[in-house]
Amino acid sequence: MLRRFFSSPSSSGPSRYFLYGEALLLLILGISLFSSYIERYPLLSQTGGNRLQTSDDIQNSGIVPPEPASGQQTNAAQGNETGPATKSRTDEPEKKEPAAKKDYIKWVDFTIPSEAMTKAFRLDMDTCQAELHFNWIELLAYLGAQYGGDFSRYQASDLDALTQKLSDGTAMDEITKDMKYYNYYLEAYTAVLGGMVGTFQAEIPKDLLPEDSPYRTAAPDDDSETVWVTKYGLKAFSPIAQGFPYSDFDDFGTARSYGFKRQHLGHDMMGQVGTPIIAVESGTVEALGWNQYGGWRIGIRSFDQKRYYYYAHLRKNYPYQSGLEVGSQVQAGDVIGYMGRTGYSRTENTNNIDESHLHFGLQLIFDESQKEGNNEIWISCYELVKFLRQNQCLTEKTPDTKEWHRVYGTKDF
């Protein structure tokens, strides 16, 4: 009966419907067996190609998961330059507790107006030798916590009230004990401003010293017109040399379209081609050369590793001060390059920027994973540049060259 149902009248063998039914039954049976197998023996890792090793596999093979070096994460945690991290075949078994994640600041919105920075700085400098020394970053961190980071609410009287409390004997720890985010603002603002005020050595003309200064006891054959003195104050400089005009506006976050749509994560200072560009802070040259977006550019990392200064669109043909290379150390106030309009081209030494200007950027780095990639922290420098303008470096041109150099030196301790 069944044979008659599945057979055609003109054929002595099974019909195609019978063969289809047999194939379907075999397929269902195969899927069932395969599912049971992979539940017990996983075939492929998440990265593809290799069978996952269980903890028993690792023990039986004699492979021991390596311990990361001091201060270093495993590849699975830190990733690499070419793409996202993949799971290592020698990762610790899942039954172990995962390594604790690093706790560091992920974002900073720096909106302190130059007026607040200047007032706090003056309070700091005026009390540097007093029994009660006001730390300008602590003062600003207090305001940040009070305003929730919104300095549109800034009033100079708030700083006056704070310093009065401190002068009356109340400790900063006591004043800020109930401020939930004071420590955050203290760390964030220290990352921005930490290398800008302090003790340093400065070269000054001899005739600026009092007649009874011990520096006038120099040997008779000393024909130097300058001496070195120890000072406390603003040791960071404006990125534009003294006497060279520039114009700017608050352009952080404005749209850019070359290459891809993005935000402008820097501050443009428009001026003349050849204007000497100054190292804002002492540090080490980490980047030097061509970048299709920034043209000829230079990147300098502060000695405490917290700040990365980026100077871009430097002059065609002669962008940098001679002798600079990756690894060079520079002092705050050194001439490092010259304003131009290079960039927006894959071809080196191309002027594709319409107006000559310096692109000045400041990146904060709380962890090395933030140095490059999606986790970078760039801050607005508009107010900071206004603050730094009170300390512009005096330069003069070297005869018969295209270079300028600073007139008076400084040295960091």
GROMACS .gro file of C-alpha atoms in nm:
model
  413
    1MET     CA    1   0.000   0.000   0.000
    2LEU     CA    2   0.278   0.241   0.099
    3ARG     CA    3   0.484   0.128  -0.200
    4ARG     CA    4   0.187   0.203  -0.424
    5PHE     CA    5   0.141   0.546  -0.263
    6PHE     CA    6   0.503   0.658  -0.310
    7SER     CA    7   0.548   0.500  -0.655
    8SER     CA    8   0.435   0.629  -0.985
    9PRO     CA    9   0.239   0.394  -1.209
   10SER     CA   10   0.511   0.397  -1.470
   11SER     CA   11   0.808   0.329  -1.239
   12SER     CA   12   0.920   0.015  -1.064
   13GLY     CA   13   1.145   0.200  -0.805
   14PRO     CA   14   1.067   0.445  -0.525
   15SER     CA   15   0.930   0.782  -0.625
   16ARG     CA   16   1.119   1.107  -0.570
   17TYR     CA   17   0.884   1.190  -0.279
   18PHE     CA   18   1.001   0.883  -0.093
   19LEU     CA   19   1.366   0.979  -0.148
   20TYR     CA   20   1.297   1.334  -0.022
   21GLY     CA   21   1.139   1.192   0.293
   22GLU     CA   22   1.439   0.967   0.360
   23ALA     CA   23   1.681   1.260   0.315
   24LEU     CA   24   1.479   1.478   0.552
   25LEU     CA   25   1.483   1.211   0.825
   26LEU     CA   26   1.860   1.168   0.786
   27LEU     CA   27   1.914   1.546   0.809
   28ILE     CA   28   1.710   1.574   1.132
   29LEU     CA   29   1.904   1.284   1.285
   30GLY     CA   30   2.239   1.442   1.185
   31ILE     CA   31   2.152   1.779   1.335
   32SER     CA   32   2.051   1.614   1.661
   33LEU     CA   33   2.379   1.421   1.687
   34PHE     CA   34   2.586   1.728   1.596
   35SER     CA   35   2.413   1.943   1.861
   36SER     CA   36   2.481   1.684   2.129
   37TYR     CA   37   2.847   1.670   2.028
   38ILE     CA   38   2.921   2.045   2.033
   39GLU     CA   39   2.752   2.084   2.372
   40ARG     CA   40   3.025   1.860   2.511
   41TYR     CA   41   3.313   1.960   2.281
   42PRO     CA   42   3.310   2.324   2.159
   43LEU     CA   43   3.461   2.340   1.815
   44LEU     CA   44   3.557   2.701   1.749
   45SER     CA   45   3.684   2.988   1.956
   46GLN     CA   46   3.546   3.340   1.930
   47THR     CA   47   3.845   3.436   1.721
   48GLY     CA   48   3.782   3.152   1.474
   49GLY     CA   49   3.997   2.866   1.356
   50ASN     CA   50   4.107   2.704   1.687
   51ARG     CA   51   3.931   2.477   1.932
   52LEU     CA   52   3.892   2.645   2.269
   53GLN     CA   53   4.114   2.505   2.542
   54THR     CA   54   3.942   2.418   2.867
   55SER     CA   55   4.120   2.434   3.201
   56ASP     CA   56   4.172   2.055   3.182
   57ASP     CA   57   4.330   2.095   2.835
   58ILE     CA   58   4.578   2.352   2.969
   59GLN     CA   59   4.675   2.142   3.269
   60ASN     CA   60   4.717   1.826   3.064
   61SER     CA   61   4.928   2.004   2.802
   62GLY     CA   62   5.164   2.157   3.059
   63ILE     CA   63   5.081   2.514   2.947
   64VAL     CA   64   5.062   2.763   3.236
   65PRO     CA   65   4.884   3.098   3.182
   66PRO     CA   66   5.161   3.364   3.194
   67GLU     CA   67   5.149   3.636   3.459
   68PRO     CA   68   5.148   3.990   3.311
   69ALA     CA   69   5.455   4.199   3.385
   70SER     CA   70   5.432   4.461   3.655
   71GLY     CA   71   5.207   4.745   3.537
   72GLN     CA   72   5.118   4.559   3.218
   73GLN     CA   73   4.790   4.406   3.110
   74THR     CA   74   4.744   4.092   2.904
   75ASN     CA   75   4.677   4.129   2.534
   76ALA     CA   76   4.314   4.035   2.589
   77ALA     CA   77   4.274   4.337   2.815
   78GLN     CA   78   4.478   4.601   2.639
   79GLY     CA   79   4.423   4.542   2.269
   80ASN     CA   80   4.673   4.648   2.005
   81GLU     CA   81   4.732   4.905   1.736
   82THR     CA   82   4.586   4.705   1.451
   83GLY     CA   83   4.244   4.629   1.597
   84PRO     CA   84   4.048   4.504   1.895
   85ALA     CA   85   4.208   4.256   2.128
   86THR     CA   86   4.136   3.886   2.086
   87LYS     CA   87   4.123   3.616   2.351
   88SER     CA   88   4.461   3.450   2.405
   89ARG     CA   89   4.483   3.072   2.401
   90THR     CA   90   4.668   3.091   2.733
   91ASP     CA   91   4.426   3.323   2.912
   92GLU     CA   92   4.348   3.227   3.270
   93PRO     CA   93   4.059   2.977   3.306
   94GLU     CA   94   3.721   3.142   3.343
   95LYS     CA   95   3.674   3.003   3.695
   96LYS     CA   96   3.935   3.252   3.824
   97GLU     CA   97   3.838   3.605   3.925
   98PRO     CA   98   3.897   3.857   3.642
   99ALA     CA   99   4.171   4.115   3.693
  100ALA     CA  100   4.049   4.443   3.841
  101LYS     CA  101   3.999   4.719   3.588
  102LYS     CA  102   4.215   5.028   3.616
  103ASP     CA  103   4.041   5.326   3.765
  104TYR     CA  104   4.132   5.647   3.586
  105ILE     CA  105   3.961   5.957   3.452
  106LYS     CA  106   3.791   5.902   3.116
  107TRP     CA  107   3.687   6.257   3.028
  108VAL     CA  108   3.760   6.619   3.123
  109ASP     CA  109   3.558   6.926   3.027
  110PHE     CA  110   3.794   7.217   3.089
  111THR     CA  111   3.596   7.543   3.100
  112ILE     CA  112   3.783   7.755   3.355
  113PRO     CA  113   3.790   8.119   3.231
  114SER     CA  114   4.126   8.294   3.208
  115GLU     CA  115   4.009   8.547   3.469
  116ALA     CA  116   3.966   8.270   3.729
  117MET     CA  117   4.302   8.113   3.639
  118THR     CA  118   4.476   8.450   3.664
  119LYS     CA  119   4.324   8.535   4.002
  120ALA     CA  120   4.405   8.191   4.147
  121PHE     CA  121   4.758   8.210   4.006
  122ARG     CA  122   4.817   8.553   4.161
  123LEU     CA  123   4.699   8.425   4.499
  124ASP     CA  124   4.939   8.133   4.466
  125MET     CA  125   5.238   8.342   4.360
  126ASP     CA  126   5.180   8.617   4.619
  127THR     CA  127   5.181   8.361   4.902
  128CYS     CA  128   5.460   8.132   4.778
  129GLN     CA  129   5.686   8.236   5.068
  130ALA     CA  130   5.411   8.289   5.325
  131GLU     CA  131   5.324   8.051   5.607
  132LEU     CA  132   4.989   7.989   5.440
  133HIS     CA  133   5.050   7.919   5.072
  134PHE     CA  134   4.743   7.907   4.848
  135ASN     CA  135   4.771   7.634   4.587
  136TRP     CA  136   4.606   7.772   4.273
  137ILE     CA  137   4.493   7.432   4.144
  138GLU     CA  138   4.328   7.347   4.475
  139LEU     CA  139   4.144   7.680   4.464
  140LEU     CA  140   4.020   7.610   4.112
  141ALA     CA  141   3.923   7.251   4.200
  142TYR     CA  142   3.709   7.388   4.484
  143LEU     CA  143   3.529   7.616   4.237
  144GLY     CA  144   3.488   7.326   3.993
  145ALA     CA  145   3.323   7.115   4.262
  146GLN     CA  146   3.107   7.409   4.375
  147TYR     CA  147   2.988   7.487   4.021
  148GLY     CA  148   2.966   7.128   3.898
  149GLY     CA  149   3.225   7.222   3.636
  150ASP     CA  150   3.004   7.500   3.498
  151PHE     CA  151   3.224   7.809   3.520
  152SER     CA  152   2.959   8.030   3.361
  153ARG     CA  153   2.864   8.075   3.727
  154TYR     CA  154   3.211   8.203   3.821
  155GLN     CA  155   3.236   8.503   4.052
  156ALA     CA  156   3.563   8.638   4.188
  157SER     CA  157   3.396   8.680   4.527
  158ASP     CA  158   3.374   8.301   4.557
  159LEU     CA  159   3.754   8.282   4.551
  160ASP     CA  160   3.773   8.562   4.805
  161ALA     CA  161   3.535   8.378   5.037
  162LEU     CA  162   3.739   8.058   5.004
  163THR     CA  163   4.074   8.224   5.079
  164GLN     CA  164   3.915   8.400   5.377
  165LYS     CA  165   3.811   8.064   5.523
  166LEU     CA  166   4.162   7.931   5.468
  167SER     CA  167   4.314   8.241   5.627
  168ASP     CA  168   4.085   8.196   5.929
  169GLY     CA  169   4.243   7.856   5.989
  170THR     CA  170   4.002   7.612   5.824
  171ALA     CA  171   4.192   7.345   5.631
  172MET     CA  172   4.105   7.270   5.268
  173ASP     CA  173   4.029   6.908   5.363
  174GLU     CA  174   3.770   7.032   5.609
  175ILE     CA  175   3.616   7.275   5.361
  176THR     CA  176   3.583   7.013   5.087
  177LYS     CA  177   3.496   6.704   5.294
  178ASP     CA  178   3.132   6.707   5.179
  179MET     CA  179   3.212   6.794   4.816
  180LYS     CA  180   3.158   6.465   4.632
  181TYR     CA  181   3.359   6.555   4.323
  182TYR     CA  182   3.635   6.773   4.466
  183ASN     CA  183   3.899   6.499   4.427
  184TYR     CA  184   3.794   6.445   4.065
  185TYR     CA  185   3.835   6.813   3.978
  186LEU     CA  186   4.164   6.829   4.168
  187GLU     CA  187   4.306   6.541   3.965
  188ALA     CA  188   4.162   6.666   3.636
  189TYR     CA  189   4.281   7.026   3.677
  190THR     CA  190   4.622   6.908   3.800
  191ALA     CA  191   4.654   6.710   3.478
  192VAL     CA  192   4.590   7.029   3.277
  193LEU     CA  193   4.780   7.286   3.484
  194GLY     CA  194   5.025   7.082   3.692
  195GLY     CA  195   5.340   7.176   3.502
  196MET     CA  196   5.269   7.545   3.452
  197VAL     CA  197   5.348   7.708   3.787
  198GLY     CA  198   5.640   7.638   4.017
  199THR     CA  199   6.006   7.698   4.089
  200PHE     CA  200   6.246   7.734   3.796
  201GLN     CA  201   6.565   7.907   3.689
  202ALA     CA  202   6.551   8.207   3.459
  203GLU     CA  203   6.815   8.400   3.269
  204ILE     CA  204   6.783   8.777   3.315
  205PRO     CA  205   6.991   9.084   3.225
  206LYS     CA  206   7.251   9.172   3.487
  207ASP     CA  207   7.139   9.533   3.506
  208LEU     CA  208   6.801   9.420   3.645
  209LEU     CA  209   6.971   9.302   3.964
  210PRO     CA  210   7.020   9.531   4.267
  211GLU     CA  211   7.366   9.677   4.312
  212ASP     CA  212   7.423   9.468   4.625
  213SER     CA  213   7.322   9.142   4.460
  214PRO     CA  214   7.576   8.861   4.512
  215TYR     CA  215   7.558   8.793   4.138
  216ARG     CA  216   7.770   9.105   4.083
  217THR     CA  217   8.069   8.929   4.237
  218ALA     CA  218   8.140   8.744   3.914
  219ALA     CA  219   8.498   8.707   3.804
  220PRO     CA  220   8.644   9.010   3.618
  221ASP     CA  221   8.680   8.813   3.297
  222ASP     CA  222   8.312   8.725   3.299
  223ASP     CA  223   8.172   8.942   3.020
  224SER     CA  224   7.828   8.781   3.027
  225GLU     CA  225   7.543   9.029   3.017
  226THR     CA  226   7.300   8.790   3.187
  227VAL     CA  227   7.278   8.586   3.507
  228TRP     CA  228   7.064   8.294   3.621
  229VAL     CA  229   6.826   8.338   3.912
  230THR     CA  230   6.579   8.111   4.088
  231LYS     CA  231   6.218   8.219   4.057
  232TYR     CA  232   5.871   8.102   4.146
  233GLY     CA  233   5.584   8.175   3.913
  234LEU     CA  234   5.444   8.100   3.569
  235LYS     CA  235   5.696   7.885   3.386
  236ALA     CA  236   5.474   7.790   3.091
  237PHE     CA  237   5.465   8.009   2.779
  238SER     CA  238   5.221   8.120   2.514
  239PRO     CA  239   5.266   7.912   2.195
  240ILE     CA  240   5.318   8.235   1.996
  241ALA     CA  241   5.640   8.436   2.040
  242GLN     CA  242   5.630   8.788   2.182
  243GLY     CA  243   5.572   9.066   1.929
  244PHE     CA  244   5.404   8.847   1.667
  245PRO     CA  245   5.034   8.925   1.617
  246TYR     CA  246   4.766   8.661   1.598
  247SER     CA  247   4.388   8.636   1.616
  248ASP     CA  248   4.172   8.360   1.751
  249PHE     CA  249   3.826   8.267   1.875
  250ASP     CA  250   3.669   7.980   2.066
  251ASP     CA  251   3.659   7.715   1.792
  252PHE     CA  252   3.687   7.393   1.992
  253GLY     CA  253   3.435   7.136   1.871
  254THR     CA  254   3.347   7.309   1.543
  255ALA     CA  255   3.294   7.088   1.237
  256ARG     CA  256   3.571   6.968   1.008
  257SER     CA  257   3.514   6.774   0.688
  258TYR     CA  258   3.852   6.692   0.529
  259GLY     CA  259   3.886   6.314   0.511
  260PHE     CA  260   3.578   6.256   0.726
  261LYS     CA  261   3.331   6.457   0.930
  262ARG     CA  262   3.468   6.526   1.277
  263GLN     CA  263   3.503   6.784   1.551
  264HIS     CA  264   3.791   7.029   1.574
  265LEU     CA  265   3.982   6.910   1.881
  266GLY     CA  266   4.224   7.201   1.906
  267HIS     CA  267   4.261   7.576   1.897
  268ASP     CA  268   4.351   7.774   1.583
  269MET     CA  269   4.568   8.085   1.616
  270MET     CA  270   4.580   8.280   1.290
  271GLY     CA  271   4.898   8.473   1.206
  272GLN     CA  272   5.179   8.525   0.957
  273VAL     CA  273   5.379   8.249   0.791
  274GLY     CA  274   5.712   8.218   0.971
  275THR     CA  275   5.587   8.327   1.314
  276PRO     CA  276   5.805   8.147   1.575
  277ILE     CA  277   5.615   7.873   1.757
  278ILE     CA  278   5.710   7.825   2.121
  279ALA     CA  279   5.713   7.515   2.343
  280VAL     CA  280   5.447   7.582   2.604
  281GLU     CA  281   5.598   7.340   2.853
  282SER     CA  282   5.922   7.144   2.885
  283GLY     CA  283   5.909   6.789   2.760
  284THR     CA  284   6.016   6.526   2.510
  285VAL     CA  285   5.945   6.526   2.136
  286GLU     CA  286   5.726   6.224   2.060
  287ALA     CA  287   5.613   6.304   1.705
  288LEU     CA  288   5.782   6.495   1.426
  289GLY     CA  289   5.701   6.483   1.055
  290TRP     CA  290   5.414   6.484   0.808
  291ASN     CA  291   5.051   6.408   0.884
  292GLN     CA  292   4.791   6.448   0.607
  293TYR     CA  293   4.556   6.635   0.844
  294GLY     CA  294   4.808   6.847   1.037
  295GLY     CA  295   5.074   6.887   0.768
  296TRP     CA  296   5.416   6.936   0.924
  297ARG     CA  297   5.351   6.889   1.294
  298ILE     CA  298   5.528   6.827   1.621
  299GLY     CA  299   5.406   6.650   1.935
  300ILE     CA  300   5.570   6.708   2.274
  301ARG     CA  301   5.496   6.506   2.589
  302SER     CA  302   5.538   6.669   2.930
  303PHE     CA  303   5.795   6.515   3.163
  304ASP     CA  304   5.521   6.394   3.401
  305GLN     CA  305   5.358   6.218   3.099
  306LYS     CA  306   5.019   6.380   3.167
  307ARG     CA  307   5.007   6.627   2.876
  308TYR     CA  308   5.069   6.590   2.503
  309TYR     CA  309   5.106   6.921   2.318
  310TYR     CA  310   5.029   6.918   1.946
  311TYR     CA  311   5.149   7.195   1.710
  312ALA     CA  312   5.033   7.158   1.347
  313HIS     CA  313   5.025   7.324   0.999
  314LEU     CA  314   5.387   7.437   1.029
  315ARG     CA  315   5.573   7.619   0.752
  316LYS     CA  316   5.644   7.463   0.415
  317ASN     CA  317   6.010   7.376   0.342
  318TYR     CA  318   6.136   7.491   0.684
  319PRO     CA  319   5.885   7.378   0.948
  320TYR     CA  320   6.105   7.299   1.248
  321GLN     CA  321   6.388   7.444   1.448
  322SER     CA  322   6.712   7.275   1.339
  323GLY     CA  323   6.834   6.985   1.549
  324LEU     CA  324   6.491   6.869   1.664
  325GLU     CA  325   6.412   6.499   1.630
  326VAL     CA  326   6.198   6.240   1.801
  327GLY     CA  327   6.345   6.197   2.149
  328SER     CA  328   6.478   6.554   2.176
  329GLN     CA  329   6.411   6.733   2.503
  330VAL     CA  330   6.296   7.093   2.491
  331GLN     CA  331   6.261   7.362   2.755
  332ALA     CA  332   5.950   7.571   2.798
  333GLY     CA  333   6.002   7.883   2.587
  334ASP     CA  334   6.221   7.719   2.322
  335VAL     CA  335   6.148   7.796   1.957
  336ILE     CA  336   6.036   7.463   1.808
  337GLY     CA  337   5.898   7.559   1.467
  338TYR     CA  338   5.730   7.817   1.244
  339MET     CA  339   5.371   7.892   1.154
  340GLY     CA  340   5.251   7.788   0.810
  341ARG     CA  341   4.954   7.640   0.629
  342THR     CA  342   5.059   7.286   0.538
  343GLY     CA  343   4.826   6.988   0.552
  344TYR     CA  344   4.506   6.838   0.412
  345SER     CA  345   4.707   6.631   0.168
  346ARG     CA  346   4.872   6.291   0.151
  347THR     CA  347   5.157   6.455  -0.038
  348GLU     CA  348   5.427   6.591   0.192
  349ASN     CA  349   5.509   6.961   0.201
  350THR     CA  350   5.177   7.069   0.051
  351ASN     CA  351   5.001   7.397   0.134
  352ASN     CA  352   4.632   7.307   0.129
  353ILE     CA  353   4.521   7.520   0.424
  354ASP     CA  354   4.360   7.845   0.311
  355GLU     CA  355   4.478   8.065   0.599
  356SER     CA  356   4.811   8.039   0.776
  357HIS     CA  357   4.766   7.948   1.141
  358LEU     CA  358   4.887   7.731   1.425
  359HIS     CA  359   4.665   7.445   1.530
  360PHE     CA  360   4.743   7.409   1.900
  361GLY     CA  361   4.607   7.105   2.083
  362LEU     CA  362   4.639   6.968   2.434
  363GLN     CA  363   4.566   6.603   2.509
  364LEU     CA  364   4.539   6.466   2.864
  365ILE     CA  365   4.669   6.117   2.938
  366PHE     CA  366   4.572   5.944   3.261
  367ASP     CA  367   4.652   5.597   3.124
  368GLU     CA  368   4.863   5.495   2.824
  369SER     CA  369   4.558   5.330   2.667
  370GLN     CA  370   4.427   5.685   2.610
  371LYS     CA  371   4.728   5.794   2.403
  372GLU     CA  372   4.579   5.692   2.066
  373GLY     CA  373   4.236   5.575   1.958
  374ASN     CA  374   3.878   5.634   2.063
  375ASN     CA  375   3.964   5.711   2.426
  376GLU     CA  376   4.169   6.027   2.364
  377ILE     CA  377   4.093   6.330   2.583
  378TRP     CA  378   4.144   6.667   2.411
  379ILE     CA  379   4.046   6.985   2.593
  380SER     CA  380   3.949   7.335   2.484
  381CYS     CA  381   4.255   7.563   2.495
  382TYR     CA  382   4.089   7.898   2.421
  383GLU     CA  383   4.085   8.024   2.782
  384LEU     CA  384   4.418   7.861   2.857
  385VAL     CA  385   4.586   8.046   2.569
  386LYS     CA  386   4.441   8.374   2.698
  387PHE     CA  387   4.591   8.298   3.039
  388LEU     CA  388   4.932   8.209   2.893
  389ARG     CA  389   4.954   8.528   2.690
  390GLN     CA  390   5.093   8.704   2.999
  391ASN     CA  391   5.412   8.502   2.946
  392GLN     CA  392   5.528   8.532   2.585
  393CYS     CA  393   5.885   8.444   2.494
  394LEU     CA  394   6.110   8.718   2.354
  395THR     CA  395   6.290   8.598   2.041
  396GLU     CA  396   6.538   8.736   1.790
  397LYS     CA  397   6.635   8.627   1.440
  398THR     CA  398   6.963   8.453   1.381
  399PRO     CA  399   7.161   8.647   1.115
  400ASP     CA  400   7.171   8.489   0.769
  401THR     CA  401   6.930   8.207   0.858
  402LYS     CA  402   6.559   8.147   0.855
  403GLU     CA  403   6.561   8.069   1.227
  404TRP     CA  404   6.467   8.257   1.541
  405HIS     CA  405   6.589   8.180   1.890
  406ARG     CA  406   6.492   8.286   2.240
  407VAL     CA  407   6.679   8.576   2.400
  408TYR     CA  408   6.663   8.455   2.762
  409GLY     CA  409   6.664   8.094   2.873
  410THR     CA  410   6.479   7.905   3.145
  411LYS     CA  411   6.553   7.575   3.316
  412ASP     CA  412   6.316   7.340   3.493
  413PHE     CA  413   6.419   7.182   3.820
   0.00000   0.00000   0.00000
